[in-house]
CSV table of C-alpha atoms (C1' of nucleotides) in Angstrom, one decimal:
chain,number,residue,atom,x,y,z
H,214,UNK,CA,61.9,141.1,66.5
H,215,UNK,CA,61.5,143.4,69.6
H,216,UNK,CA,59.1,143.9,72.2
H,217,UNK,CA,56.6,145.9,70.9
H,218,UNK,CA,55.3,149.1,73.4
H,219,UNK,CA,51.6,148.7,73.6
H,220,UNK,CA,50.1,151.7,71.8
H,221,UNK,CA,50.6,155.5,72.9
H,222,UNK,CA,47.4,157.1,74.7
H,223,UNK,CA,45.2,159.5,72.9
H,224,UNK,CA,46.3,162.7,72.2
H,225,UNK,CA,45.6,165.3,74.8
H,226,UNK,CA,47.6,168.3,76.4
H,227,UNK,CA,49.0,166.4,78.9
H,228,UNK,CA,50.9,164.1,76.7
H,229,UNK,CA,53.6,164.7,74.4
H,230,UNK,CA,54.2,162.2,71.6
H,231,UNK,CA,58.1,162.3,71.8
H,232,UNK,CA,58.1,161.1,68.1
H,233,UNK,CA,56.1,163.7,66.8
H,234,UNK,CA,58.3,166.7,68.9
H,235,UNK,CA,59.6,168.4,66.5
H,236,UNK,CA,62.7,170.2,68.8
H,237,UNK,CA,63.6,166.1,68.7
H,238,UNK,CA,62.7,165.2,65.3
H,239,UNK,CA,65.2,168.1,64.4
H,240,UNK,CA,68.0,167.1,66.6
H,241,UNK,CA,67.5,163.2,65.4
H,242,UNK,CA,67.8,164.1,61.9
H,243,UNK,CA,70.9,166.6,62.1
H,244,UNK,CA,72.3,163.8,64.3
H,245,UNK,CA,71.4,161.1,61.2
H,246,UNK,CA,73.4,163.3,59.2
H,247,UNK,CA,76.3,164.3,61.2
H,248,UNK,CA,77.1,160.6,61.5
H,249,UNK,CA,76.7,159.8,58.0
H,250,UNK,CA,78.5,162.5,56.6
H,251,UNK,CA,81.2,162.4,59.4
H,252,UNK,CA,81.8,158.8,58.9
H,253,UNK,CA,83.0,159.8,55.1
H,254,UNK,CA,84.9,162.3,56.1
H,255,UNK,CA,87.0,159.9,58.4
H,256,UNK,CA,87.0,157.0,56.5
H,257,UNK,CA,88.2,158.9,53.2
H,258,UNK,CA,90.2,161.6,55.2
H,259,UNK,CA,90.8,161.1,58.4
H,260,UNK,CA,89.2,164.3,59.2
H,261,UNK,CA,85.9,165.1,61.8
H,262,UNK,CA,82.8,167.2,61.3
H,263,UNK,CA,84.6,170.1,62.8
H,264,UNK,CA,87.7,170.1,60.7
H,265,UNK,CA,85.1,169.9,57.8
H,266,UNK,CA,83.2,173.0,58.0
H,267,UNK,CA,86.6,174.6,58.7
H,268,UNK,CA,87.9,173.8,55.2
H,269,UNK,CA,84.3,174.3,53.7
H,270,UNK,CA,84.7,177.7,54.6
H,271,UNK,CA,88.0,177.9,53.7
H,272,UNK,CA,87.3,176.5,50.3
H,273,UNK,CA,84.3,179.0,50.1
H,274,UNK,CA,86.1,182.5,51.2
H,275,UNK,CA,89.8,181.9,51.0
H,276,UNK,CA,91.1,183.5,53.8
H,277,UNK,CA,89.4,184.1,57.0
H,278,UNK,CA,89.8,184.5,60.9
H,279,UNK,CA,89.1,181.5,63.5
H,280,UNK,CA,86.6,184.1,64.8
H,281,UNK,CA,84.9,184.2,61.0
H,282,UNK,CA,85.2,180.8,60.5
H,283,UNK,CA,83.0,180.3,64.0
H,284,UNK,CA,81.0,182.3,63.0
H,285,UNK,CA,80.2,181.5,59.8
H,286,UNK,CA,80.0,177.9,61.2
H,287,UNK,CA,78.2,178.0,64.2
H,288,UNK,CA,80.9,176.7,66.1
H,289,UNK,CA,82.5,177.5,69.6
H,290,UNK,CA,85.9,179.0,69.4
H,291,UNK,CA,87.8,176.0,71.1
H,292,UNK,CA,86.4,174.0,68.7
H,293,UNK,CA,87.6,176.2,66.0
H,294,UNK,CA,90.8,176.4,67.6
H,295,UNK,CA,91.4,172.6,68.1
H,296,UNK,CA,90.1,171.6,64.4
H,297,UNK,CA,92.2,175.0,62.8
H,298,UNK,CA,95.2,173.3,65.3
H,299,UNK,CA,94.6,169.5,63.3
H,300,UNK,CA,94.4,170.3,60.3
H,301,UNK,CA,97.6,172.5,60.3
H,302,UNK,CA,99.3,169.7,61.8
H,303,UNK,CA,98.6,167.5,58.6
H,304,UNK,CA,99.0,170.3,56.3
H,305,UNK,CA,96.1,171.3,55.3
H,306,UNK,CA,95.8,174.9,56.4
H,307,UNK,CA,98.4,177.8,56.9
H,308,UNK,CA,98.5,180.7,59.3
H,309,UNK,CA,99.5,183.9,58.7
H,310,UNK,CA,99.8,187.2,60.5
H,311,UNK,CA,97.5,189.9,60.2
H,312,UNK,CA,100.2,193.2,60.4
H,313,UNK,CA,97.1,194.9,61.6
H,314,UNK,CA,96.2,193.2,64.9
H,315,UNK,CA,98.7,191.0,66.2
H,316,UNK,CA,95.7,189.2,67.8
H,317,UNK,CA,94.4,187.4,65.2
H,318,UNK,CA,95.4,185.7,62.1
H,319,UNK,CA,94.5,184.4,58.5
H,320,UNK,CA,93.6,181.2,58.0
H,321,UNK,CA,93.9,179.4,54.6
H,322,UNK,CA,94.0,176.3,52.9
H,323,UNK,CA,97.6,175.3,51.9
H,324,UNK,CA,97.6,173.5,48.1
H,325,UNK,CA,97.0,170.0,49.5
H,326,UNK,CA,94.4,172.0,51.7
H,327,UNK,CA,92.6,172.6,48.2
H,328,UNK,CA,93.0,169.3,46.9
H,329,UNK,CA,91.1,167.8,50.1
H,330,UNK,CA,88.3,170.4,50.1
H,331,UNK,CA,88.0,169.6,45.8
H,332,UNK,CA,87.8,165.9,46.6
H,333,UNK,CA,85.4,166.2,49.6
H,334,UNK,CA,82.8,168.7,47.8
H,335,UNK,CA,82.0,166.3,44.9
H,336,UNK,CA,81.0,163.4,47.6
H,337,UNK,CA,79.5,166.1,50.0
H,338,UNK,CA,77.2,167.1,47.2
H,339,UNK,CA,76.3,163.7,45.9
H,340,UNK,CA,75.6,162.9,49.4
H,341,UNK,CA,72.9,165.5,50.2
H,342,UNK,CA,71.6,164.8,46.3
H,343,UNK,CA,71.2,161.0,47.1
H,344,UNK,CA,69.3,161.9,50.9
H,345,UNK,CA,66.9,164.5,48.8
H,346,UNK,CA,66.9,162.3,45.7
H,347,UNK,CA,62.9,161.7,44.2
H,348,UNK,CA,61.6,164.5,46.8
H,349,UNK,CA,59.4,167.1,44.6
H,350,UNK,CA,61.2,170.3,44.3
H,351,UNK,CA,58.4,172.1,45.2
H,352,UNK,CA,58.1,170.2,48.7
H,353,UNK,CA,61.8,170.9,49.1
H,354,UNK,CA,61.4,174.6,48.6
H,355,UNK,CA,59.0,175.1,50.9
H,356,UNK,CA,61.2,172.6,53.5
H,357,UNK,CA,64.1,174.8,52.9
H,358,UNK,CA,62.0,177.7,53.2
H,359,UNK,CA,60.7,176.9,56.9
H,360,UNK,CA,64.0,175.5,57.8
H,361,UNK,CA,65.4,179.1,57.2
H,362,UNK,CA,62.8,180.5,59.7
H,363,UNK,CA,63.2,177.7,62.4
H,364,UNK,CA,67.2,178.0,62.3
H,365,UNK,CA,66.6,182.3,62.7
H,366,UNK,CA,64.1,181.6,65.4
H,367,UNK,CA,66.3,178.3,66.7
H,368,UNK,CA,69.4,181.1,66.6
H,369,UNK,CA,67.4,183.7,69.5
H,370,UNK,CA,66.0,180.7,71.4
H,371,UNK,CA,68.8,179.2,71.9
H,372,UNK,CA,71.5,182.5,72.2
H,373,UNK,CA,74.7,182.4,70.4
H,374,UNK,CA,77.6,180.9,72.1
H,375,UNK,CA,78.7,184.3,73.0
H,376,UNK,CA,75.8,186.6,73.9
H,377,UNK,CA,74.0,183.5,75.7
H,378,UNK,CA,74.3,185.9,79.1
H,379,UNK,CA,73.2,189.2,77.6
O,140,UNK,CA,80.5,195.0,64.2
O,141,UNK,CA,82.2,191.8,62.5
O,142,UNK,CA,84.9,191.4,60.4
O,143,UNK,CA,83.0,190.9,56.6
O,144,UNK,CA,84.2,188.0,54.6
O,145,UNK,CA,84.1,188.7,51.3
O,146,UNK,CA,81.3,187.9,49.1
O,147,UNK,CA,80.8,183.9,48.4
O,148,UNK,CA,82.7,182.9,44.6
O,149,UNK,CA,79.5,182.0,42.0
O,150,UNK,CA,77.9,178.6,42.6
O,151,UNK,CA,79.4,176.2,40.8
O,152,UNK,CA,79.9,172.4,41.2
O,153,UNK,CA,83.5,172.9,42.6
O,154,UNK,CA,82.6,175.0,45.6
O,155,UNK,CA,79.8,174.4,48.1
O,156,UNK,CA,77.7,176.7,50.1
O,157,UNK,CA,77.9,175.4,53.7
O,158,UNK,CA,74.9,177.2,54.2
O,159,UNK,CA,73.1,175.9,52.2
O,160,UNK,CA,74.4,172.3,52.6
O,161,UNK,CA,71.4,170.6,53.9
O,162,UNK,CA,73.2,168.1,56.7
O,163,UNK,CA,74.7,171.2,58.0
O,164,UNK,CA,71.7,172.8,58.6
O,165,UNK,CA,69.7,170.3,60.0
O,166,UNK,CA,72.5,169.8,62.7
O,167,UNK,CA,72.8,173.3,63.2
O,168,UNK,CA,68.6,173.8,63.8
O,169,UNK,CA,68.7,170.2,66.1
O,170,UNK,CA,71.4,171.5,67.8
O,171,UNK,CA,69.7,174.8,68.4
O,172,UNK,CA,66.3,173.2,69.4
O,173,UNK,CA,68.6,170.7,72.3
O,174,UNK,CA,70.7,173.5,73.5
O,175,UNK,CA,67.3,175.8,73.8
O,176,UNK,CA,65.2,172.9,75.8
O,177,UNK,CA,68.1,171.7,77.5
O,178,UNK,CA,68.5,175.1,79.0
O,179,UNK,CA,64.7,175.1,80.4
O,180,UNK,CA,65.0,171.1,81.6
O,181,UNK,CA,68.2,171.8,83.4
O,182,UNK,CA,67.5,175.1,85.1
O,183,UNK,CA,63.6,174.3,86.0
O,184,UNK,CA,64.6,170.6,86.5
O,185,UNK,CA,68.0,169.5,87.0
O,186,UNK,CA,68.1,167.1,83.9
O,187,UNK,CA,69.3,166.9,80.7
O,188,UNK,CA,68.5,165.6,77.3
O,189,UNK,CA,68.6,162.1,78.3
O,190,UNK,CA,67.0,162.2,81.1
O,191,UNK,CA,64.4,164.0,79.5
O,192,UNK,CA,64.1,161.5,76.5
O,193,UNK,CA,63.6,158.8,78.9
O,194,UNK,CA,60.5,160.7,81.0
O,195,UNK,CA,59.1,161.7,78.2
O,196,UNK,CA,58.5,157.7,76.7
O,197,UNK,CA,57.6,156.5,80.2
O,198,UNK,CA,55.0,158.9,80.6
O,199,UNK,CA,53.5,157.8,77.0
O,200,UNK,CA,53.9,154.6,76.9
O,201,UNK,CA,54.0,154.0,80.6
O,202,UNK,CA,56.7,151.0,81.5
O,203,UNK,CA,59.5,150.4,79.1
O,204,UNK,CA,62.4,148.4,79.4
O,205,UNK,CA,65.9,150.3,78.6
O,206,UNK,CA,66.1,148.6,75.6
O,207,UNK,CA,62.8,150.0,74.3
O,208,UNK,CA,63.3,153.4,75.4
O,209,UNK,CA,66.7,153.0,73.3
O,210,UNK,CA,64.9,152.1,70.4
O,211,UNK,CA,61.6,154.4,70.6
O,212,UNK,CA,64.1,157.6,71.6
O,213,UNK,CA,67.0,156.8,69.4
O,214,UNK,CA,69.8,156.4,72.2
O,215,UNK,CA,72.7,154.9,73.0
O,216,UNK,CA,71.9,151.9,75.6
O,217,UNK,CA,74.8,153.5,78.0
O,218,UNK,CA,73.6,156.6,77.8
O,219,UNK,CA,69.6,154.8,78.7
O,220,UNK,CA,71.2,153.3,80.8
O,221,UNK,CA,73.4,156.4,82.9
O,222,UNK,CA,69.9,158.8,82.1
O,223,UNK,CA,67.6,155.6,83.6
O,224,UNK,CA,70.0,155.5,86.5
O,225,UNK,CA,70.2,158.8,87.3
O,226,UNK,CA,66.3,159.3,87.2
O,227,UNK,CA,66.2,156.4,89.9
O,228,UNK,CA,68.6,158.0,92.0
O,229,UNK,CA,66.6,161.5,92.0
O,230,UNK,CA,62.9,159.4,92.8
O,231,UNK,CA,62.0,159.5,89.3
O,232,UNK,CA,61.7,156.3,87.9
O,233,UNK,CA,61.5,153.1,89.1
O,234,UNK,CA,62.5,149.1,88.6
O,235,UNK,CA,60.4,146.4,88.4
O,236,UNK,CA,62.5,143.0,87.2
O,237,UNK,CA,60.6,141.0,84.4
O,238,UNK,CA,60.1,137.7,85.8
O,239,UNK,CA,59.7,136.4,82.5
O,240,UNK,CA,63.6,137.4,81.5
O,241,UNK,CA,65.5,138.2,84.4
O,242,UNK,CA,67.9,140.1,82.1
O,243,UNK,CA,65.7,143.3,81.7
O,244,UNK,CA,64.0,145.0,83.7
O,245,UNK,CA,60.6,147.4,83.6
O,246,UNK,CA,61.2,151.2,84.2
O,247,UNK,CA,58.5,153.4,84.9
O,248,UNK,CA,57.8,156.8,86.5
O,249,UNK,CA,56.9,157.6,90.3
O,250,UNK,CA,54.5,159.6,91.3
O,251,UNK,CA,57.2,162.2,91.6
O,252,UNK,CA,58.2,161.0,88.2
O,253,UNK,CA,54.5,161.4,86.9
O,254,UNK,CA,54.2,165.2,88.6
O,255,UNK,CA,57.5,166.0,86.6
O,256,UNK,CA,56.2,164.9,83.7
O,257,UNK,CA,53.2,166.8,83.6
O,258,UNK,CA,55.1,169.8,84.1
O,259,UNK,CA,57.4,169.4,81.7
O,260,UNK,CA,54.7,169.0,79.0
O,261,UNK,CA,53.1,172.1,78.9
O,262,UNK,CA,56.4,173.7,78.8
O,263,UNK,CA,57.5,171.5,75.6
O,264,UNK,CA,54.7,172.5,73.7
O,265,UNK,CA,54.9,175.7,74.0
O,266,UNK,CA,58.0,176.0,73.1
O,267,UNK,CA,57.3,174.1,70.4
O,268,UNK,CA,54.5,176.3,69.6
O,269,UNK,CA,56.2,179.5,70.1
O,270,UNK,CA,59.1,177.5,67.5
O,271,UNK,CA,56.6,177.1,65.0
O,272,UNK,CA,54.3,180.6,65.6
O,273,UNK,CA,52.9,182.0,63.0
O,274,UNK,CA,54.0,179.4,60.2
O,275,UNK,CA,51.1,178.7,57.5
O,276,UNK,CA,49.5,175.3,58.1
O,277,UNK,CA,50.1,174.3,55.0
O,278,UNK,CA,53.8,174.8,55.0
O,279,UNK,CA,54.5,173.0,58.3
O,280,UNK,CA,52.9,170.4,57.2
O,281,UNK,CA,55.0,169.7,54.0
O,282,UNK,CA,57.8,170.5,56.4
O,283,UNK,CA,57.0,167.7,58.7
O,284,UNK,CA,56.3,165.2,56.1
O,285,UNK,CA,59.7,166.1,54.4
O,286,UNK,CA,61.3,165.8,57.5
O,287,UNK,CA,59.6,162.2,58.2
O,288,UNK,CA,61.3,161.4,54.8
O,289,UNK,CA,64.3,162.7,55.8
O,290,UNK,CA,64.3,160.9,59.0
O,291,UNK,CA,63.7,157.3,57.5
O,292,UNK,CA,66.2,157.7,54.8
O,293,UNK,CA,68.8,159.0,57.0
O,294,UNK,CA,68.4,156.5,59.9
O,295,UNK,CA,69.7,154.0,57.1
O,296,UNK,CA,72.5,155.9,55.6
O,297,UNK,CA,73.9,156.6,59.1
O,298,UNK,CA,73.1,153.2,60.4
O,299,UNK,CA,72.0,152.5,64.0
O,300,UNK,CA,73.9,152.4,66.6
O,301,UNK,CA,73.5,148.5,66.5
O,302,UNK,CA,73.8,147.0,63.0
O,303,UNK,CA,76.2,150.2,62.1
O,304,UNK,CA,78.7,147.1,61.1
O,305,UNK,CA,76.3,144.9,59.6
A,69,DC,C1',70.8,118.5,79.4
A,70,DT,C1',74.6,121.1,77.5
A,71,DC,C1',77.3,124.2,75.3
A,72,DA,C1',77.8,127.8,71.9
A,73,DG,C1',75.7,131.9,70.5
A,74,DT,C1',72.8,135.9,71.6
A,75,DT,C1',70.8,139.6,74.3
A,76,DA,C1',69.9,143.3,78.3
A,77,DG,C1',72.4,146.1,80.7
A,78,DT,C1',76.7,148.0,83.2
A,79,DT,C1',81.3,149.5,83.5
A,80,DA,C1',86.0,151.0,82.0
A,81,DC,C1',88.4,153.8,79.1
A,82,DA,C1',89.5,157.2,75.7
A,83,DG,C1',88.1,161.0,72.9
A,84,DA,C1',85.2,165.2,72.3
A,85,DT,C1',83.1,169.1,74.2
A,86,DG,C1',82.2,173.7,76.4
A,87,DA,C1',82.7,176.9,80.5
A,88,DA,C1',85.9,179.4,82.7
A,89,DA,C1',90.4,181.1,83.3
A,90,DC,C1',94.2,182.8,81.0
A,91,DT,C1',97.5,185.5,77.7
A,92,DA,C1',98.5,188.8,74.5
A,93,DA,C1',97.1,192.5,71.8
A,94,DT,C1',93.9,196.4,70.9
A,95,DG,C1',90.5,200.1,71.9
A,96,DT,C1',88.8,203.8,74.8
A,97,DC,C1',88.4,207.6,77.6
A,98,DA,C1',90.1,211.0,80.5
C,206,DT,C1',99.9,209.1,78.4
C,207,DG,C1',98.0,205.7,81.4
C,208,DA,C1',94.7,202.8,83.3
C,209,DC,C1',90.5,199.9,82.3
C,210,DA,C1',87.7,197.4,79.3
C,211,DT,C1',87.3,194.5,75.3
C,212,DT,C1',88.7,191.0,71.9
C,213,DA,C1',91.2,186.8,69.5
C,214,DG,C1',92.7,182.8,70.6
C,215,DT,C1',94.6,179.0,73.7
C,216,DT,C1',94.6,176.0,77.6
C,217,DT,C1',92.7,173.8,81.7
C,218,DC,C1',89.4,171.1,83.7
C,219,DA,C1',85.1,168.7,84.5
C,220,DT,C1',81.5,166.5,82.0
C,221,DC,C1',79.4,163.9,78.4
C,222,DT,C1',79.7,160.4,74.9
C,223,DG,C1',80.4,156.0,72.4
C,224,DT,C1',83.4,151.8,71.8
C,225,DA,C1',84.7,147.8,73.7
C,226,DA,C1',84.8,144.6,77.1
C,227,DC,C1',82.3,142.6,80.6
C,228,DT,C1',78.4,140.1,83.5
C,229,DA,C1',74.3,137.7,83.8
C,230,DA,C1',70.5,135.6,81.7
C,231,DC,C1',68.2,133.5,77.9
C,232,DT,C1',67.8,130.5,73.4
C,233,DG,C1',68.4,126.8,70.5
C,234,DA,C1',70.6,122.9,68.1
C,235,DG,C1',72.1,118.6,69.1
DNA sequence: CTCAGTTAGTTACAGATGAAACTAATGTCA
DNA sequence: TGACATTAGTTTCATCTGTAACTAACTGAG
């Protein structure tokens, strides 16, 4: 067993039960699931979070920009950049040019690209089912529900990777 | 303006909606809620996450060894240990070995460490607070008790940092 | 007591990350 | 047309992170 921490003092405004915080509660759980989630993803396909949501997306819309995909994704452009940069190494996404603006450039999933994102979705799905498995849906509605909110509030509080100076 | 993706393909069990994939929202709200506090902490008081994690035990449960703060804030023991060290090297915390098990050793706050603290609360709160505005009682609280759900079941299909290979 | 096994904590190392600088292309305004 | 600002995307660099290896101390079976 382990040393047990003799029990927290009462609850005033000068204390803050770490355990009931709910900025960390948040974090702790999205961290629970990144590792869960990510450590299928590598084990199965040798892929990381990141590279994940890129083909997620992919396998979603079909053909988008790294600058959509970040978007869409919440991730920082180098991190876009470095996952797109992986998985066309191993195949699994193609570039190609957009005639219009020579800046940017269509990403999509090459046909072993599809066969990845139809084999991860299955195990992504039965992976959230299991975690929510036995909740009553009308608890989970109204979680969802006030997850929505605190992600849009979350979104301003925070600022966006890109606007964080305006 | 944005580039538009085209609309999303109907929901079926072959494609899923990233957002509205559960794990990816919980990371994307935690991740909102650290980089949002970790702004304040690090601009009002030169520390991080960590660092914060670490004050904020100590000044509830008052002296903790690393291990415990590991365990009751969900950490890494190096990152305790680099956030525990460089508290002690800005005058926040301090050592006291366990003459019981010279292996461990006590950490608690100064009084520098204490006067930090009790700034850093109020601000928490509120931003918790300001999080949370205007959301029906009711709702958070089948929010929270979802999430405390969520929690437990996902600190076992992660696995802990320690018996991840067990 | 002794030696093998365990535990608290630190350190070395390698990989991931984001800010900032950079390149190349586009947009704008006169 | 010709500067100047903006944007997509990459690269550089410094920082943060976790794994693994390590040290020092404790435990327990014999």
């Amino acid at each position: 067993m382990s040393t047990q921490p003799e029990p927290p003092p009462p609850d005033d405004e000068t204390t803050l039960r770490l355990e009931q915080f709910l900025p960390y509660r948040l974090n702790v759980v999205g961290f629970y699931a990144s590792r869960a989630l990510g450590r299928i993803y590598s084990e199965r396909f040798g892929i990381g979070i990141p590279e994940w949501r890129v083909i997620a997306q992919l396998g979603e819309f079909g053909k988008l920009t790294s600058r959509d995909i970040g978007e869409l994704s919440q991730m920082h452009k180098t991190k876009v950049s470095r996952a797109v940069g992986e998985l066309e190494k191993r195949g699994l996404t193609s570039r190609s040019e957009n005639r219009e603006d020579r800046r940017e450039a269509f990403i999509s999933l090459t046909p072993r690209g599809s066969r990845t994102y139809a084999e991860i979705v299955p195990l992504a799905l039965a992976f959230q089912a299991r975690w929510t498995e036995g909740l009553p849906a009308d608890d989970l509605r109204v979680f969802e529900r006030v997850l929505s909110i605190l992600a849009e509030r979350g979104r301003h509080l925070a600022g966006g990777y890109h606007e964080s100076e305006a």
